């Protein structure tokens, strides 16, 4: 049987200036590493057929399936604050769109599938390590309940790519609500193509914000919608200790999904100034800077939309500023509500924010592990014996003791039982995250030994981040001093 993708191609029906038509470059000997079978079923695809050699050829870009209309999307972007008027998909090709079982339109894109007109002298390929990292982290984010692009498959190509050295080549099949970014709007704004901006905005509203089709001021409402989704998204990142690492405007999705897992990482010890990305030398995208940068990126989107707001620029700017002003309130509400849940607080009371901040300050001062502190606090909520495990996260355990008395007094004001509080806390405080040292070990096993056993096991564990998994308890452990990963790399 032939592998069938029920493709639709709404984006490639837009004007030619939105993309370049380009086919994937065939590879020598594609071999499927991993197929995300549940996601394949959700997309209406046949996982058994995708696991055949024919399926591997499609997922590697060697064969273009019937109904696909392969394109590389055009976009611009601010990279570390510096504007680049033309970026675009330099190593990714959108095959088409499918309607999933929930009626949601999803892009299917090959990443690492060869050069495009936007490659800027690059080879358009991907090395195995970054492909595995994106598969692991994006699927972990999905399991954590955070809006994200997803990974359908990873394939090795049978070819090498040259970076600092020769590395195994690979292709990731990425699935997204769409790949439209703030930078997509910037591409047309810098060219003063207001009609293209309008076409793009109309497309985004129809696809991602259909409730706005009848709005009195749909473009204002679009900006407000993107602001709300990004504010909520970044709050969710902070609540699990996630650092994107490269929050350029071309990596900021209009749909509100996490996109482009390059030098991303999860914190071990809590540190608001934590940076892992080797290219973020000034700490622009540090953990605690992410809300501010998200608003900066959204301001760039607002600038693009000004011509759609009003012919009177001063009026348009004032209206945009008013909409952007909602970001701080939306983010703070989502973040504080999430932190209260992490502490097992069911109601909102005066003093809660100070209680939360004092814990975070003590964690930072004592290098407490972010993930385990909150998880073990949940253990302690249901069993006093668990207090020792929380104390163990702090260099000076007395710093926790002083705070814990206040926490116990605060939780005593609520009627929930200890078991109810513990269950609620465990539902929002993961035990398992993609620890950087674990991800690196997985990559090394695959790259050096062609061993995907560690990859398979890690993906399995991270699919259930909130559940105790005694057989895999070691995956919850922070790194030993000699295991710490101090830098992550973009992988391009």
CSV table of C-alpha atoms in Angstrom, one decimal:
chain,number,residue,atom,x,y,z
A,1,UNK,CA,0.0,0.0,0.0
A,2,UNK,CA,1.1,3.6,-0.6
A,3,UNK,CA,1.6,6.0,2.3
A,4,UNK,CA,-1.2,8.5,2.0
A,5,UNK,CA,-1.2,12.1,3.4
A,6,UNK,CA,-4.5,13.9,3.0
A,7,UNK,CA,-2.8,17.2,2.3
A,8,UNK,CA,-4.4,20.6,2.0
A,9,UNK,CA,-2.2,23.5,1.0
A,10,UNK,CA,-3.8,26.8,2.2
A,11,UNK,CA,-0.5,28.6,2.8
A,12,UNK,CA,0.9,27.8,-0.7
A,13,UNK,CA,-2.3,29.3,-2.1
A,14,UNK,CA,-1.2,32.7,-0.9
A,15,UNK,CA,0.8,35.0,-3.3
A,16,UNK,CA,4.2,33.8,-4.4
A,17,UNK,CA,6.0,36.4,-2.3
A,18,UNK,CA,5.1,34.4,0.8
A,19,UNK,CA,7.3,31.5,0.0
A,20,UNK,CA,9.6,29.7,-2.5
A,21,UNK,CA,8.6,26.4,-4.1
A,22,UNK,CA,11.4,23.9,-3.6
A,23,UNK,CA,11.5,20.2,-3.2
A,24,UNK,CA,13.5,18.3,-0.5
A,25,UNK,CA,16.9,17.1,-1.6
A,26,UNK,CA,17.0,13.3,-1.8
A,27,UNK,CA,19.3,11.5,0.7
A,28,UNK,CA,21.3,8.4,0.3
A,29,UNK,CA,19.9,5.8,2.7
A,30,UNK,CA,17.1,6.9,5.0
A,31,UNK,CA,16.5,4.9,8.1
A,32,UNK,CA,13.7,5.6,10.6
A,33,UNK,CA,14.9,6.1,14.1
A,34,UNK,CA,11.6,6.9,15.8
A,35,UNK,CA,8.0,7.3,14.7
A,36,UNK,CA,5.6,9.1,17.1
A,37,UNK,CA,2.8,6.6,16.5
A,38,UNK,CA,0.1,8.3,18.7
A,39,UNK,CA,0.7,11.6,16.9
A,40,UNK,CA,0.5,9.8,13.5
A,41,UNK,CA,-2.9,8.4,14.5
A,42,UNK,CA,-4.0,11.8,15.7
A,43,UNK,CA,-3.0,13.3,12.3
A,44,UNK,CA,-5.1,10.7,10.5
A,45,UNK,CA,-2.0,8.9,9.1
A,46,UNK,CA,-1.2,5.1,9.1
A,47,UNK,CA,1.7,4.5,11.4
A,48,UNK,CA,2.3,1.0,10.1
A,49,UNK,CA,2.8,2.4,6.6
A,50,UNK,CA,5.0,5.2,7.9
A,51,UNK,CA,7.3,2.6,9.4
A,52,UNK,CA,8.0,1.0,6.1
A,53,UNK,CA,11.0,1.8,3.9
A,54,UNK,CA,8.6,3.9,1.7
A,55,UNK,CA,7.5,5.8,4.8
A,56,UNK,CA,11.1,6.5,5.8
A,57,UNK,CA,11.8,7.9,2.3
A,58,UNK,CA,9.0,10.3,2.7
A,59,UNK,CA,10.0,11.3,6.2
A,60,UNK,CA,13.6,11.9,5.0
A,61,UNK,CA,12.5,13.9,2.0
A,62,UNK,CA,13.8,11.4,-0.5
A,63,UNK,CA,10.2,10.9,-1.9
A,64,UNK,CA,7.6,13.6,-2.1
A,65,UNK,CA,4.1,12.2,-1.3
A,66,UNK,CA,1.2,12.8,-3.5
A,67,UNK,CA,-0.7,15.9,-2.7
A,68,UNK,CA,2.2,17.7,-1.2
A,69,UNK,CA,3.1,21.2,-2.4
A,70,UNK,CA,6.6,21.7,-0.9
A,71,UNK,CA,7.5,25.2,0.0
A,72,UNK,CA,10.1,27.2,2.1
A,73,UNK,CA,8.4,30.0,3.9
A,74,UNK,CA,9.7,33.6,3.8
A,75,UNK,CA,10.2,35.6,6.9
A,76,UNK,CA,12.5,38.2,8.4
A,77,UNK,CA,13.4,38.7,12.1
A,78,UNK,CA,15.3,40.4,14.9
A,79,UNK,CA,18.1,38.1,15.9
A,80,UNK,CA,19.5,39.1,19.3
A,81,UNK,CA,18.0,42.6,18.7
A,82,UNK,CA,19.5,43.0,15.2
A,83,UNK,CA,17.1,43.1,12.3
A,84,UNK,CA,17.7,40.8,9.3
A,85,UNK,CA,15.3,41.7,6.5
A,86,UNK,CA,15.4,38.2,4.9
A,87,UNK,CA,15.7,34.9,6.7
A,88,UNK,CA,13.2,32.3,5.7
A,89,UNK,CA,13.2,28.5,5.9
A,90,UNK,CA,16.9,27.8,5.2
A,91,UNK,CA,16.7,24.1,6.1
A,92,UNK,CA,13.1,23.3,6.4
A,93,UNK,CA,10.4,22.5,3.8
A,94,UNK,CA,6.7,22.6,4.5
A,95,UNK,CA,5.1,19.6,2.7
A,96,UNK,CA,1.5,20.6,3.4
A,97,UNK,CA,-1.3,20.6,5.9
A,98,UNK,CA,-3.6,18.0,7.3
A,99,UNK,CA,-6.7,18.2,9.3
A,100,UNK,CA,-6.3,16.1,12.5
A,101,UNK,CA,-8.9,14.1,14.3
A,102,UNK,CA,-10.0,17.1,16.4
A,103,UNK,CA,-10.6,19.1,13.2
A,104,UNK,CA,-7.4,21.2,13.7
A,105,UNK,CA,-5.2,22.1,10.7
A,106,UNK,CA,-1.6,21.1,11.2
A,107,UNK,CA,1.5,21.8,9.2
A,108,UNK,CA,3.8,18.9,8.4
A,109,UNK,CA,7.3,20.1,7.8
A,110,UNK,CA,10.7,18.4,7.2
A,111,UNK,CA,13.6,20.0,9.0
A,112,UNK,CA,17.0,19.3,7.7
A,113,UNK,CA,15.7,18.4,4.2
A,114,UNK,CA,18.2,20.3,2.1
A,115,UNK,CA,19.0,23.8,0.8
A,116,UNK,CA,16.3,26.4,-0.1
A,117,UNK,CA,16.6,29.9,-1.6
A,118,UNK,CA,16.8,31.1,2.0
A,119,UNK,CA,19.7,28.9,3.0
A,120,UNK,CA,22.3,31.8,2.8
A,121,UNK,CA,25.1,29.5,1.7
A,122,UNK,CA,24.2,26.8,4.2
A,123,UNK,CA,23.7,23.1,3.3
A,124,UNK,CA,20.1,23.0,4.5
A,125,UNK,CA,20.9,19.8,6.5
A,126,UNK,CA,20.6,18.9,10.1
A,127,UNK,CA,22.9,16.9,12.3
A,128,UNK,CA,21.6,14.0,14.3
A,129,UNK,CA,22.1,15.6,17.7
A,130,UNK,CA,19.9,18.7,17.3
A,131,UNK,CA,17.2,16.4,15.7
A,132,UNK,CA,17.2,14.2,18.8
A,133,UNK,CA,17.2,17.2,21.1
A,134,UNK,CA,14.1,18.7,19.4
A,135,UNK,CA,12.3,15.4,19.4
A,136,UNK,CA,13.0,14.9,23.1
A,137,UNK,CA,12.3,18.4,24.3
A,138,UNK,CA,9.2,19.2,22.2
A,139,UNK,CA,7.5,15.9,23.1
A,140,UNK,CA,8.4,16.5,26.8
A,141,UNK,CA,6.9,20.0,26.6
A,142,UNK,CA,3.7,18.4,25.1
A,143,UNK,CA,3.5,15.9,28.0
A,144,UNK,CA,4.0,18.8,30.5
A,145,UNK,CA,0.9,20.5,29.0
A,146,UNK,CA,2.7,23.4,27.3
A,147,UNK,CA,1.7,24.5,23.8
A,148,UNK,CA,4.4,23.4,21.4
A,149,UNK,CA,5.3,22.2,18.0
A,150,UNK,CA,5.6,18.4,18.0
A,151,UNK,CA,7.8,15.7,16.5
A,152,UNK,CA,6.3,13.1,14.2
A,153,UNK,CA,9.5,11.3,13.2
A,154,UNK,CA,13.3,11.3,13.2
A,155,UNK,CA,15.2,9.7,10.4
A,156,UNK,CA,18.9,9.3,9.8
A,157,UNK,CA,19.9,10.0,6.2
A,158,UNK,CA,22.9,7.7,5.6
A,159,UNK,CA,24.9,10.8,4.9
A,160,UNK,CA,27.2,13.0,7.0
A,161,UNK,CA,27.0,16.8,7.5
A,162,UNK,CA,30.1,18.9,8.1
A,163,UNK,CA,30.0,21.1,11.1
A,164,UNK,CA,33.1,21.3,13.3
A,165,UNK,CA,33.5,17.7,12.3
A,166,UNK,CA,31.6,15.1,10.2
A,167,UNK,CA,28.4,14.2,11.9
A,168,UNK,CA,25.5,11.8,11.0
A,169,UNK,CA,22.8,13.6,9.1
A,170,UNK,CA,19.2,13.5,10.1
A,171,UNK,CA,15.7,14.9,9.3
A,172,UNK,CA,13.0,15.8,11.8
A,173,UNK,CA,9.4,15.8,10.8
A,174,UNK,CA,7.9,18.7,12.7
A,175,UNK,CA,4.2,19.3,13.2
A,176,UNK,CA,2.8,22.7,14.1
A,177,UNK,CA,-0.5,24.6,14.2
A,178,UNK,CA,1.4,26.7,11.7
A,179,UNK,CA,4.9,28.0,11.2
A,180,UNK,CA,3.8,31.7,10.9
A,181,UNK,CA,6.0,33.9,13.1
A,182,UNK,CA,6.3,37.5,14.1
A,183,UNK,CA,9.1,37.6,11.6
A,184,UNK,CA,6.7,36.6,8.8
A,185,UNK,CA,4.9,39.9,9.3
A,186,UNK,CA,8.2,41.7,9.5
A,187,UNK,CA,9.2,40.3,6.1
A,188,UNK,CA,6.4,42.3,4.5
A,189,UNK,CA,6.5,45.3,6.8
A,190,UNK,CA,10.1,46.1,5.9
A,191,UNK,CA,9.0,46.0,2.3
A,192,UNK,CA,6.1,48.3,3.0
A,193,UNK,CA,3.8,45.7,1.5
A,194,UNK,CA,0.6,46.6,3.4
A,195,UNK,CA,-1.6,44.4,1.2
A,196,UNK,CA,0.6,41.4,2.0
A,197,UNK,CA,0.4,42.2,5.7
A,198,UNK,CA,-3.4,42.3,5.4
A,199,UNK,CA,-3.5,39.0,3.5
A,200,UNK,CA,-1.3,37.4,6.1
A,201,UNK,CA,-3.3,38.8,9.0
A,202,UNK,CA,-6.6,37.5,7.4
A,203,UNK,CA,-5.0,34.1,6.9
A,204,UNK,CA,-3.9,34.0,10.6
A,205,UNK,CA,-7.3,35.0,11.8
A,206,UNK,CA,-9.0,32.4,9.7
A,207,UNK,CA,-6.6,29.7,10.8
A,208,UNK,CA,-5.8,30.5,14.4
A,209,UNK,CA,-8.4,33.0,15.7
A,210,UNK,CA,-11.6,32.2,13.8
A,211,UNK,CA,-13.7,33.7,16.6
A,212,UNK,CA,-12.3,37.1,15.4
A,213,UNK,CA,-13.8,36.9,11.9
A,214,UNK,CA,-16.8,38.9,13.0
A,215,UNK,CA,-14.9,41.2,15.4
A,216,UNK,CA,-15.6,44.9,14.9
A,217,UNK,CA,-11.8,45.6,14.7
A,218,UNK,CA,-10.3,42.2,13.7
A,219,UNK,CA,-6.7,43.3,13.4
A,220,UNK,CA,-6.7,45.0,16.8
A,221,UNK,CA,-8.3,41.8,18.2
A,222,UNK,CA,-5.6,39.7,16.5
A,223,UNK,CA,-2.8,41.6,18.2
A,224,UNK,CA,-4.7,41.2,21.5
A,225,UNK,CA,-5.1,37.5,20.9
A,226,UNK,CA,-1.4,36.9,20.1
A,227,UNK,CA,-0.4,39.0,23.2
A,228,UNK,CA,-2.6,36.9,25.4
A,229,UNK,CA,-1.3,33.6,24.1
A,230,UNK,CA,2.3,34.6,24.3
A,231,UNK,CA,1.9,35.9,27.9
A,232,UNK,CA,0.4,32.7,28.9
A,233,UNK,CA,3.0,30.6,27.1
A,234,UNK,CA,6.0,32.3,28.7
A,235,UNK,CA,4.4,32.0,32.1
A,236,UNK,CA,4.1,28.3,31.5
A,237,UNK,CA,7.8,28.2,30.5
A,238,UNK,CA,8.9,29.8,33.7
A,239,UNK,CA,6.7,27.5,35.8
A,240,UNK,CA,8.7,24.5,34.7
A,241,UNK,CA,12.1,26.2,34.6
A,242,UNK,CA,12.4,26.2,30.8
A,243,UNK,CA,14.8,28.5,28.9
A,244,UNK,CA,14.1,28.9,25.2
A,245,UNK,CA,17.6,30.3,24.5
A,246,UNK,CA,16.9,32.0,21.3
A,247,UNK,CA,13.8,34.1,21.5
A,248,UNK,CA,14.3,36.0,18.2
A,249,UNK,CA,11.2,37.3,16.5
A,250,UNK,CA,11.5,34.7,13.8
A,251,UNK,CA,11.2,32.1,16.7
A,252,UNK,CA,8.0,33.7,18.1
A,253,UNK,CA,4.9,31.8,16.8
A,254,UNK,CA,1.7,33.7,16.0
A,255,UNK,CA,-0.3,30.6,17.2
A,256,UNK,CA,1.2,30.7,20.7
A,257,UNK,CA,3.2,27.5,20.5
A,258,UNK,CA,6.8,27.0,21.5
A,259,UNK,CA,8.8,26.7,18.3
A,260,UNK,CA,12.5,26.1,17.4
A,261,UNK,CA,14.2,24.1,20.0
A,262,UNK,CA,17.8,25.1,19.4
A,263,UNK,CA,19.9,25.9,22.5
A,264,UNK,CA,17.0,25.4,24.8
A,265,UNK,CA,17.4,23.9,28.3
A,266,UNK,CA,15.7,23.3,31.6
A,267,UNK,CA,17.3,24.7,34.7
A,268,UNK,CA,18.7,22.5,37.4
A,269,UNK,CA,19.5,24.8,40.3
A,270,UNK,CA,17.2,27.8,40.4
A,271,UNK,CA,18.9,30.9,39.0
A,272,UNK,CA,16.9,33.8,37.5
A,273,UNK,CA,19.9,34.9,35.5
A,274,UNK,CA,20.5,31.4,34.1
A,275,UNK,CA,21.7,31.2,30.4
A,276,UNK,CA,22.7,28.1,28.6
A,277,UNK,CA,22.9,29.2,25.0
A,278,UNK,CA,26.5,29.5,23.8
A,279,UNK,CA,25.5,32.4,21.5
A,280,UNK,CA,23.6,34.4,24.1
A,281,UNK,CA,26.8,36.1,25.5
A,282,UNK,CA,24.9,39.1,27.0
A,283,UNK,CA,22.2,37.1,28.7
A,284,UNK,CA,19.5,38.7,26.5
A,285,UNK,CA,17.3,35.5,26.7
A,286,UNK,CA,18.1,34.5,30.3
A,287,UNK,CA,15.4,32.7,32.2
A,288,UNK,CA,13.9,35.7,34.0
A,289,UNK,CA,14.3,38.0,30.9
A,290,UNK,CA,11.9,35.9,28.9
A,291,UNK,CA,8.7,37.8,29.7
A,292,UNK,CA,10.4,41.1,28.9
A,293,UNK,CA,11.7,39.8,25.6
A,294,UNK,CA,8.3,38.3,24.7
A,295,UNK,CA,6.8,41.8,25.1
A,296,UNK,CA,9.6,43.3,23.0
A,297,UNK,CA,8.9,40.8,20.2
A,298,UNK,CA,5.1,41.5,20.4
A,299,UNK,CA,5.9,45.2,20.1
A,300,UNK,CA,7.6,44.4,16.8
A,301,UNK,CA,4.4,42.6,15.7
A,302,UNK,CA,2.4,45.6,16.6
A,303,UNK,CA,4.6,47.8,14.5
A,304,UNK,CA,3.8,45.6,11.5
A,305,UNK,CA,0.1,45.9,12.1
A,306,UNK,CA,-0.1,49.6,12.5
A,307,UNK,CA,-1.1,50.3,8.8
A,308,UNK,CA,-4.1,48.0,9.4
A,309,UNK,CA,-5.2,49.9,12.5
A,310,UNK,CA,-5.6,53.4,11.1
A,311,UNK,CA,-4.3,55.8,8.5
A,312,UNK,CA,-3.6,58.1,11.4
A,313,UNK,CA,-0.2,56.8,12.7
A,314,UNK,CA,-0.4,58.5,16.1
A,315,UNK,CA,-3.9,57.0,16.7
A,316,UNK,CA,-2.6,53.6,15.5
A,317,UNK,CA,0.4,53.7,17.8
A,318,UNK,CA,-1.8,54.7,20.8
A,319,UNK,CA,-4.2,51.8,20.1
A,320,UNK,CA,-1.3,49.3,19.8
A,321,UNK,CA,0.3,50.5,23.0
A,322,UNK,CA,-3.0,50.1,24.8
A,323,UNK,CA,-3.2,46.4,23.6
A,324,UNK,CA,0.4,45.7,24.5
A,325,UNK,CA,-0.3,47.1,27.9
A,326,UNK,CA,-2.3,44.1,28.7
A,327,UNK,CA,0.7,41.8,28.5
A,328,UNK,CA,2.1,42.4,31.9
A,329,UNK,CA,-1.2,41.9,33.7
A,330,UNK,CA,-2.0,38.7,31.7
A,331,UNK,CA,1.5,37.3,32.3
A,332,UNK,CA,1.6,38.1,36.0
A,333,UNK,CA,-1.9,36.6,36.5
A,334,UNK,CA,-0.9,33.4,34.8
A,335,UNK,CA,2.5,33.2,36.5
A,336,UNK,CA,1.2,33.9,40.0
A,337,UNK,CA,-1.7,31.5,39.6
A,338,UNK,CA,0.7,28.8,38.4
A,339,UNK,CA,3.0,29.4,41.4
A,340,UNK,CA,0.2,29.2,43.9
A,341,UNK,CA,-0.8,25.9,42.4
A,342,UNK,CA,2.8,24.7,42.6
A,343,UNK,CA,2.7,25.6,46.4
A,344,UNK,CA,-0.6,23.8,46.8
A,345,UNK,CA,-2.6,27.0,47.5
A,346,UNK,CA,-6.2,26.7,46.3
A,347,UNK,CA,-7.2,30.3,47.1
A,348,UNK,CA,-5.6,33.7,46.7
A,349,UNK,CA,-4.8,35.6,49.8
A,350,UNK,CA,-2.8,38.7,50.8
A,351,UNK,CA,0.8,37.8,51.4
A,352,UNK,CA,0.8,35.0,48.9
A,353,UNK,CA,3.1,36.8,46.5
A,354,UNK,CA,5.6,37.6,49.2
A,355,UNK,CA,5.5,33.9,50.4
A,356,UNK,CA,6.2,32.7,46.9
A,357,UNK,CA,9.0,35.2,46.3
A,358,UNK,CA,10.7,34.4,49.5
A,359,UNK,CA,10.9,30.7,48.6
A,360,UNK,CA,12.3,31.6,45.2
A,361,UNK,CA,14.9,33.9,46.8
A,362,UNK,CA,15.9,31.2,49.2
A,363,UNK,CA,16.1,28.7,46.4
A,364,UNK,CA,18.4,31.0,44.4
A,365,UNK,CA,20.6,31.7,47.3
A,366,UNK,CA,20.9,28.0,48.2
A,367,UNK,CA,21.2,26.6,44.7
A,368,UNK,CA,18.1,24.5,45.2
A,369,UNK,CA,17.1,22.3,42.3
A,370,UNK,CA,14.0,24.0,40.7
A,371,UNK,CA,12.1,20.9,39.7
A,372,UNK,CA,12.8,18.7,42.8
A,373,UNK,CA,12.2,21.5,45.3
A,374,UNK,CA,8.6,21.9,44.2
A,375,UNK,CA,8.1,18.1,43.7
A,376,UNK,CA,9.4,17.3,47.1
A,377,UNK,CA,7.3,20.1,48.6
A,378,UNK,CA,4.3,18.2,47.2
A,379,UNK,CA,5.6,15.0,48.9
A,380,UNK,CA,5.9,16.9,52.2
A,381,UNK,CA,2.4,18.3,51.8
A,382,UNK,CA,1.1,14.7,52.2
A,383,UNK,CA,3.7,13.3,54.5
A,384,UNK,CA,5.9,15.1,57.1
A,385,UNK,CA,8.6,12.6,56.4
A,386,UNK,CA,9.0,14.3,53.0
A,387,UNK,CA,10.3,17.5,54.6
A,388,UNK,CA,13.8,16.1,54.8
A,389,UNK,CA,13.8,15.6,51.0
A,390,UNK,CA,12.9,19.3,50.5
A,391,UNK,CA,15.6,20.4,53.0
A,392,UNK,CA,18.1,18.4,51.1
A,393,UNK,CA,17.8,20.7,48.1
A,394,UNK,CA,19.1,23.7,50.1
A,395,UNK,CA,22.8,24.3,50.9
A,396,UNK,CA,21.6,25.7,54.2
A,397,UNK,CA,18.5,23.7,55.1
A,398,UNK,CA,17.5,26.2,57.8
A,399,UNK,CA,16.6,28.6,55.0
A,400,UNK,CA,13.8,26.2,54.1
A,401,UNK,CA,12.8,25.6,57.7
A,402,UNK,CA,12.1,29.3,58.3
A,403,UNK,CA,10.0,29.5,55.2
A,404,UNK,CA,8.2,26.2,55.8
A,405,UNK,CA,6.6,27.4,59.0
A,406,UNK,CA,4.9,30.2,57.1
A,407,UNK,CA,3.8,27.8,54.4
A,408,UNK,CA,2.3,25.4,56.9
A,409,UNK,CA,0.4,28.3,58.5
A,410,UNK,CA,-0.9,29.4,55.1
A,411,UNK,CA,-2.0,26.0,54.0
A,412,UNK,CA,-3.8,25.5,57.3
A,413,UNK,CA,-6.2,28.3,56.3
A,414,UNK,CA,-7.7,26.1,53.6
A,415,UNK,CA,-10.0,23.1,54.1
A,416,UNK,CA,-8.3,20.6,51.7
A,417,UNK,CA,-6.9,17.4,53.2
A,418,UNK,CA,-3.2,16.7,53.0
A,419,UNK,CA,-3.9,14.0,50.4
A,420,UNK,CA,-5.9,16.4,48.3
A,421,UNK,CA,-3.1,19.0,48.5
A,422,UNK,CA,-0.4,16.6,47.6
A,423,UNK,CA,-2.4,15.3,44.6
A,424,UNK,CA,-3.0,18.8,43.3
A,425,UNK,CA,0.7,19.7,43.7
A,426,UNK,CA,1.9,16.5,42.0
A,427,UNK,CA,-0.4,17.3,39.1
A,428,UNK,CA,1.5,20.6,38.3
A,429,UNK,CA,5.0,19.9,39.6
A,430,UNK,CA,6.8,17.4,37.3
A,431,UNK,CA,9.2,14.8,38.6
A,432,UNK,CA,10.8,14.3,35.3
A,433,UNK,CA,12.1,16.9,32.9
A,434,UNK,CA,14.7,16.7,30.1
A,435,UNK,CA,17.8,17.1,32.2
A,436,UNK,CA,20.5,18.6,30.1
A,437,UNK,CA,23.1,16.0,31.1
A,438,UNK,CA,20.7,13.2,30.2
A,439,UNK,CA,19.9,14.7,26.8
A,440,UNK,CA,23.6,15.0,26.0
A,441,UNK,CA,24.2,11.4,27.1
A,442,UNK,CA,21.4,10.3,24.7
A,443,UNK,CA,22.9,12.2,21.9
A,444,UNK,CA,26.4,10.9,22.5
A,445,UNK,CA,25.1,7.3,22.5
A,446,UNK,CA,23.3,7.8,19.2
A,447,UNK,CA,26.1,9.8,17.4
A,448,UNK,CA,29.1,7.8,18.6
A,449,UNK,CA,27.6,4.3,18.9
A,450,UNK,CA,24.4,4.3,16.8
A,451,UNK,CA,22.7,3.3,20.0
A,452,UNK,CA,19.1,4.6,20.3
A,453,UNK,CA,18.2,2.6,23.4
A,454,UNK,CA,18.9,5.6,25.8
A,455,UNK,CA,16.8,7.8,23.4
A,456,UNK,CA,13.8,5.4,23.4
A,457,UNK,CA,14.0,5.1,27.2
A,458,UNK,CA,14.2,8.8,27.8
A,459,UNK,CA,11.2,9.6,25.5
A,460,UNK,CA,9.2,6.9,27.4
A,461,UNK,CA,10.0,8.4,30.8
A,462,UNK,CA,9.3,12.0,29.8
A,463,UNK,CA,5.9,11.0,28.4
A,464,UNK,CA,4.7,10.7,32.0
A,465,UNK,CA,6.4,13.6,33.7
A,466,UNK,CA,4.0,13.9,36.6
A,467,UNK,CA,3.9,10.3,37.6
A,468,UNK,CA,6.2,8.4,40.0
A,469,UNK,CA,8.1,5.9,37.9
A,470,UNK,CA,10.2,3.9,40.4
A,471,UNK,CA,12.0,1.9,37.8
A,472,UNK,CA,13.3,5.2,36.2
A,473,UNK,CA,13.9,7.2,39.4
A,474,UNK,CA,17.4,8.1,38.3
A,475,UNK,CA,16.0,10.3,35.5
A,476,UNK,CA,14.8,12.7,38.2
A,477,UNK,CA,18.3,13.2,39.7
A,478,UNK,CA,20.1,16.5,39.1
A,479,UNK,CA,23.6,16.2,37.5
A,480,UNK,CA,26.6,15.5,39.6
A,481,UNK,CA,29.2,18.3,39.4
A,482,UNK,CA,31.1,16.6,36.6
A,483,UNK,CA,27.9,16.0,34.7
A,484,UNK,CA,26.7,19.6,34.5
A,485,UNK,CA,26.0,21.0,31.1
A,486,UNK,CA,27.1,24.6,31.1
A,487,UNK,CA,26.4,25.5,27.5
A,488,UNK,CA,23.9,24.4,24.8
A,489,UNK,CA,24.4,25.0,21.1
A,490,UNK,CA,22.1,26.1,18.3
A,491,UNK,CA,22.9,23.1,16.1
A,492,UNK,CA,22.5,24.7,12.8
